[in-house]
PDB file of C-alpha atoms in Angstrom:
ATOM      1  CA  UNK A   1     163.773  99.099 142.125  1.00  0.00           C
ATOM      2  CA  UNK A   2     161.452  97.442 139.971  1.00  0.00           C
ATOM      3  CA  UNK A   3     158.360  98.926 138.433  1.00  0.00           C
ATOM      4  CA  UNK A   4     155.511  97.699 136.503  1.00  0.00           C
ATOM      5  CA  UNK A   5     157.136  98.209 133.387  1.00  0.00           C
ATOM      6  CA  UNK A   6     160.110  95.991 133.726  1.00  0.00           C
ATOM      7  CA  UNK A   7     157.497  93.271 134.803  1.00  0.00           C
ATOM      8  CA  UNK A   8     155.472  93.828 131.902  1.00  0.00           C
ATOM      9  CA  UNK A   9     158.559  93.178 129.414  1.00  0.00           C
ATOM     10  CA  UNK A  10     159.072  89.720 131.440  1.00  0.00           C
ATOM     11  CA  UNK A  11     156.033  88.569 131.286  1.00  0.00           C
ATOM     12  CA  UNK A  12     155.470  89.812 127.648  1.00  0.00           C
ATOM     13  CA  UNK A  13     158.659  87.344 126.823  1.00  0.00           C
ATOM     14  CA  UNK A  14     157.009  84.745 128.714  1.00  0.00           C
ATOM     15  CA  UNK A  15     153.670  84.700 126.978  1.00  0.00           C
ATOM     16  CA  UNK A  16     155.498  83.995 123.399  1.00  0.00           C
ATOM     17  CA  UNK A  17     157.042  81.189 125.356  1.00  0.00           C
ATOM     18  CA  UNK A  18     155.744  77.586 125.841  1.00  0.00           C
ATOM     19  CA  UNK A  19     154.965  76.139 129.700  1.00  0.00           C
ATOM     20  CA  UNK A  20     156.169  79.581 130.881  1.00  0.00           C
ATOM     21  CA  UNK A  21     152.142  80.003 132.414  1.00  0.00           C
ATOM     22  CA  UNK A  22     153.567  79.094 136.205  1.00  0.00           C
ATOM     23  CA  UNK A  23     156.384  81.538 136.091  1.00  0.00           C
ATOM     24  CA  UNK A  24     153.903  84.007 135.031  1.00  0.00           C
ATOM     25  CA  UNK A  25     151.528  82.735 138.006  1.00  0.00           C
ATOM     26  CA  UNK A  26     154.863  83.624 140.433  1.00  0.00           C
ATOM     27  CA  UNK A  27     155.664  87.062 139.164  1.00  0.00           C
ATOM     28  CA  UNK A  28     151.997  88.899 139.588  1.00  0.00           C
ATOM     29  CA  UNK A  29     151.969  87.106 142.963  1.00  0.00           C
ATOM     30  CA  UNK A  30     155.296  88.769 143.368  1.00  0.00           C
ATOM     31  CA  UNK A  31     154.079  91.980 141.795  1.00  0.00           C
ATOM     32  CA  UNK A  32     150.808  91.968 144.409  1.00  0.00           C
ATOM     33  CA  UNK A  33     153.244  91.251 147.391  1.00  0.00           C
ATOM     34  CA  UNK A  34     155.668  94.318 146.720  1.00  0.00           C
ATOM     35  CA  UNK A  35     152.600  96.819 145.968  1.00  0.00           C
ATOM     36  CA  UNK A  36     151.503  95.668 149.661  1.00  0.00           C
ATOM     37  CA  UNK A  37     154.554  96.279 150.588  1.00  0.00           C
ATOM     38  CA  UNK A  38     154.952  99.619 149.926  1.00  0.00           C
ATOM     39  CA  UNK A  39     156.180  99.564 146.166  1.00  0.00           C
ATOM     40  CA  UNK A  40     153.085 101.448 144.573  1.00  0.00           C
ATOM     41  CA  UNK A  41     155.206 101.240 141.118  1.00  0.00           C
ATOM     42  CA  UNK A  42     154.666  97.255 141.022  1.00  0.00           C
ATOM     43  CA  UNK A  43     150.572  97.584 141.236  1.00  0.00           C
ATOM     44  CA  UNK A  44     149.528  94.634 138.913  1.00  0.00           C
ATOM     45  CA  UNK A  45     147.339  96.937 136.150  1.00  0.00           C
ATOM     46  CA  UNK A  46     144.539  95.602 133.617  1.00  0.00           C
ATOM     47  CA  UNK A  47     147.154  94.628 130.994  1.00  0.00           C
ATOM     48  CA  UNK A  48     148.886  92.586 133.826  1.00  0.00           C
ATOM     49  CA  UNK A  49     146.311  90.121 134.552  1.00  0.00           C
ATOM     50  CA  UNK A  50     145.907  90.061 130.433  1.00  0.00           C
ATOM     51  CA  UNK A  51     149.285  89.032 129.817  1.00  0.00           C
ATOM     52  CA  UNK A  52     148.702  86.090 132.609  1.00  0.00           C
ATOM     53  CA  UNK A  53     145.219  84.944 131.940  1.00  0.00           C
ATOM     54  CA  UNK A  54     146.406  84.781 128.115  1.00  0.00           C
ATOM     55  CA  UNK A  55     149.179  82.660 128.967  1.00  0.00           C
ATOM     56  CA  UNK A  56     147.358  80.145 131.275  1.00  0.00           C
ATOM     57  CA  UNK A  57     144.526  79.669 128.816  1.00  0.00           C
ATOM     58  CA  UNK A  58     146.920  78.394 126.466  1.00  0.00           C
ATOM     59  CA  UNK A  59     148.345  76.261 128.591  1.00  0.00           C
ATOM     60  CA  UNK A  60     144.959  75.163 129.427  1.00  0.00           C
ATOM     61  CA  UNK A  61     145.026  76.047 133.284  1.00  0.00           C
ATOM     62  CA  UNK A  62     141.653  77.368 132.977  1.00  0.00           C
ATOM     63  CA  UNK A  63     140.815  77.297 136.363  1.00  0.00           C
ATOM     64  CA  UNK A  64     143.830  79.834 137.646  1.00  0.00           C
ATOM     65  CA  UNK A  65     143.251  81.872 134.313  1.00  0.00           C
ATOM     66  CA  UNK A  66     139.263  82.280 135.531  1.00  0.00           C
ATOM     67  CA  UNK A  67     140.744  82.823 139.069  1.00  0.00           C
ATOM     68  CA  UNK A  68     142.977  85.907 137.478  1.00  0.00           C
ATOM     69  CA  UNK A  69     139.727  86.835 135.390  1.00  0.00           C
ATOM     70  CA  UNK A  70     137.665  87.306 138.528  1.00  0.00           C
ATOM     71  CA  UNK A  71     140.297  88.810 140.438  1.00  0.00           C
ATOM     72  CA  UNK A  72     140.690  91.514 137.788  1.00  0.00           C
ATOM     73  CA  UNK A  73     136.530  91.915 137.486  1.00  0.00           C
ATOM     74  CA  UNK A  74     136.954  92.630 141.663  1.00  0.00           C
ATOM     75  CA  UNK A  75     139.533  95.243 141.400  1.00  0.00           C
ATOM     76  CA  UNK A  76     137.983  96.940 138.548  1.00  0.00           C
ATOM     77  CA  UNK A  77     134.692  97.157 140.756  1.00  0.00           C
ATOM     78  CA  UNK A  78     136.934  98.214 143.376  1.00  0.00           C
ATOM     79  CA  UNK A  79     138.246 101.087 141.348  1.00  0.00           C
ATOM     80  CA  UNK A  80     142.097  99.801 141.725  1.00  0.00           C
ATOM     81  CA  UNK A  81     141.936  98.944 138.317  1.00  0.00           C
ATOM     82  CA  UNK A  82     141.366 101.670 135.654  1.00  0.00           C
ATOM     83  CA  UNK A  83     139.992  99.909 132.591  1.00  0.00           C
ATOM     84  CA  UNK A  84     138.273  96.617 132.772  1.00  0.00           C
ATOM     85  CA  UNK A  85     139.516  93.420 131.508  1.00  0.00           C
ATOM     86  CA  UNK A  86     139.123  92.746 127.922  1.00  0.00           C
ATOM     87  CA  UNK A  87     136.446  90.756 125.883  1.00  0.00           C
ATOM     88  CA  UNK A  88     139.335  88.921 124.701  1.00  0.00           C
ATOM     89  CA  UNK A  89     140.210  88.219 127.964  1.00  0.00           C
ATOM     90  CA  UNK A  90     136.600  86.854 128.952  1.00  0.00           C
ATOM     91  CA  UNK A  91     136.174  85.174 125.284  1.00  0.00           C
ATOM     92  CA  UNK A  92     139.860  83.370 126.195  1.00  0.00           C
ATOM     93  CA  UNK A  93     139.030  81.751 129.675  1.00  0.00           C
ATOM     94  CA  UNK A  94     134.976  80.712 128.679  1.00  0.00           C
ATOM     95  CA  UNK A  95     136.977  78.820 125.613  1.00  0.00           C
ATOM     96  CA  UNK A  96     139.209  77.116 128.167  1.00  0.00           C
ATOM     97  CA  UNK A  97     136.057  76.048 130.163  1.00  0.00           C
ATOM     98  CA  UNK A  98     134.346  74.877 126.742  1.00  0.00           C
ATOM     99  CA  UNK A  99     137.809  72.894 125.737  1.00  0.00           C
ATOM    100  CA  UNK A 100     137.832  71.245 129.306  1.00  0.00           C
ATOM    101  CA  UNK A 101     134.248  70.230 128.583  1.00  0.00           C
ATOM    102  CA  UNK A 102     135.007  68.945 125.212  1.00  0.00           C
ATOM    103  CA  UNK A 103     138.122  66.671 126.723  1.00  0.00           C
ATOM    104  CA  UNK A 104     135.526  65.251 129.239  1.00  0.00           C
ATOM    105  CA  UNK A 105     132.763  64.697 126.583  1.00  0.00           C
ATOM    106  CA  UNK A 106     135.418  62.799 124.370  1.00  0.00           C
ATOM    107  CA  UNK A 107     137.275  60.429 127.411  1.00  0.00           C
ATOM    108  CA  UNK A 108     133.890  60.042 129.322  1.00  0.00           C
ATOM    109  CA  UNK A 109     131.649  56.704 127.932  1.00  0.00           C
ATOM    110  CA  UNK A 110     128.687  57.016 130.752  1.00  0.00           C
ATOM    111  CA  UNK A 111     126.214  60.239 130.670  1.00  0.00           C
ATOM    112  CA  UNK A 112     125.742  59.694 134.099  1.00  0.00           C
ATOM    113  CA  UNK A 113     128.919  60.382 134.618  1.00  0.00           C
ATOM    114  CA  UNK A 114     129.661  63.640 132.439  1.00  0.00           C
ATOM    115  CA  UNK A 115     126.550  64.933 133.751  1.00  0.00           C
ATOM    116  CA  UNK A 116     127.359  66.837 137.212  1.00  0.00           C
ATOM    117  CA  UNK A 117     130.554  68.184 135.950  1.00  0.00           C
ATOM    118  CA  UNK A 118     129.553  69.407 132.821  1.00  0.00           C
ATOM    119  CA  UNK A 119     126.447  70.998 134.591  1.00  0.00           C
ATOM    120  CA  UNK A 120     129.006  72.660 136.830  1.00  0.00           C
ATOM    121  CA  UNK A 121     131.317  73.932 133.267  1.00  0.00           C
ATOM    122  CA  UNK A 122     128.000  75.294 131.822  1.00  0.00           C
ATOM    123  CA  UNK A 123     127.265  77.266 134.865  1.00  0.00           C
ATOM    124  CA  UNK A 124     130.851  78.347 134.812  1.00  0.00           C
ATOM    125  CA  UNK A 125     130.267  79.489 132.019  1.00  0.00           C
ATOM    126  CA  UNK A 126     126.739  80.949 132.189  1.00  0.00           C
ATOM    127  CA  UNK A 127     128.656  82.829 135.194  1.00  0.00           C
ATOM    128  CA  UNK A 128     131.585  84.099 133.135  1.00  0.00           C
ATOM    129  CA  UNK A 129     129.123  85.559 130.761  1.00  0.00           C
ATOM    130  CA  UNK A 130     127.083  87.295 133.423  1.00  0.00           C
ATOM    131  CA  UNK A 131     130.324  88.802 134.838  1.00  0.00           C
ATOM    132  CA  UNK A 132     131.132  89.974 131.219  1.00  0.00           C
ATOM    133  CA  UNK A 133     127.996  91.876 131.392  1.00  0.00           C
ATOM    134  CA  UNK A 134     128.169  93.412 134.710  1.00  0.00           C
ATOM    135  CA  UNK A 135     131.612  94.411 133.674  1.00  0.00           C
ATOM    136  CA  UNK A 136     131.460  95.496 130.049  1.00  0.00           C
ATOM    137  CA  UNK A 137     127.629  95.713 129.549  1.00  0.00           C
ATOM    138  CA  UNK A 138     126.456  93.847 126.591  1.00  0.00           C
ATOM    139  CA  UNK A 139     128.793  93.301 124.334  1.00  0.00           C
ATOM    140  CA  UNK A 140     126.716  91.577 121.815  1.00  0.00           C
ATOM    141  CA  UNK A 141     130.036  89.908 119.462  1.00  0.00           C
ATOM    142  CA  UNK A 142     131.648  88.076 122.065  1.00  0.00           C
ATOM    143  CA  UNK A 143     127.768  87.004 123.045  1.00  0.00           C
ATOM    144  CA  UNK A 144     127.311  85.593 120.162  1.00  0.00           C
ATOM    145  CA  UNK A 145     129.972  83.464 119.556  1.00  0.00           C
ATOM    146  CA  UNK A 146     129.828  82.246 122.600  1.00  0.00           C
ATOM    147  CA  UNK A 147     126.322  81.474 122.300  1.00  0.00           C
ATOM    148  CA  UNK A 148     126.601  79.835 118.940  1.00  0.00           C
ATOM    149  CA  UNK A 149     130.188  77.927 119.802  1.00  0.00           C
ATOM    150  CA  UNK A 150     128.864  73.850 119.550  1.00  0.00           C
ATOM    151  CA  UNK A 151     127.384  72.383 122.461  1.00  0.00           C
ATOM    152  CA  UNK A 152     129.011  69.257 123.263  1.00  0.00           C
ATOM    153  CA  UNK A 153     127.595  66.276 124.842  1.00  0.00           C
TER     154      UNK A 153
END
């Protein structure tokens, strides 16, 4: 039977490895499904989601990788996950956000039209940050660059 471990050494090859972010996507879903079904040895663990939201940031599929970031921050509260995700983790998917709002601010001519969607990234983000907090407590470095990363407009 599989275990954690052998998953973790696939998807540790697959995060050195270009547009391999949707296989990744398939094997914690197939991770969560066998834990539910019975095989306690497959429970997706903090360096799990890592290894994913990692991955999908790079390949600039923000929106799963915040999905995975969230779902993490729920199981930690939830006391199924050990140690919390990693500032790394949180720094990785709020720079996804910020190079999604970049993108818009550079193919977008009218400010009318930027301006509800890039209201919605900066609460995104404003909401990532927040989450950071509840889940780490302040962690001042990872603030801080976030905070003084260039707004774009």
């Amino acid at each position: 039977a599989l275990d954690r471990e052998c998953f973790h050494h696939v998807l540790s090859l697959g995060a050195k490895t270009k547009n391999s972010a949707t296989s990744m996507k398939k094997l914690i879903e197939m991770m969560k499904e066998d834990y539910q079904n019975g095989n306690k040895r497959v429970q997706p663990n903090t360096t799990t989601y890592e290894l994913v939201i990692r991955s999908l940031c790079q390949e600039g599929i923000h929106e799963d990788a915040h999905k995975y970031l969230r779902e993490a921050c729920t199981m930690y509260k939830n006391r199924k996950l050990r140690i919390p995700p990693s500032p790394e983790s949180f720094q990785s998917v709020i720079e996804a956000w910020k190079r999604v709002q970049h993108q818009r601010s550079l193919s977008i001519e009218s400010e009318e039209a930027k301006r509800p969607q890039d209201e919605q990234i900066e609460q995104t983000i404003g909401d990532l940050l927040q989450l950071q907090h509840q889940i780490l407590g302040h962690s001042e470095s990872t603030h801080s660059k976030v905070a003084s990363a260039p707004k774009t407009k």
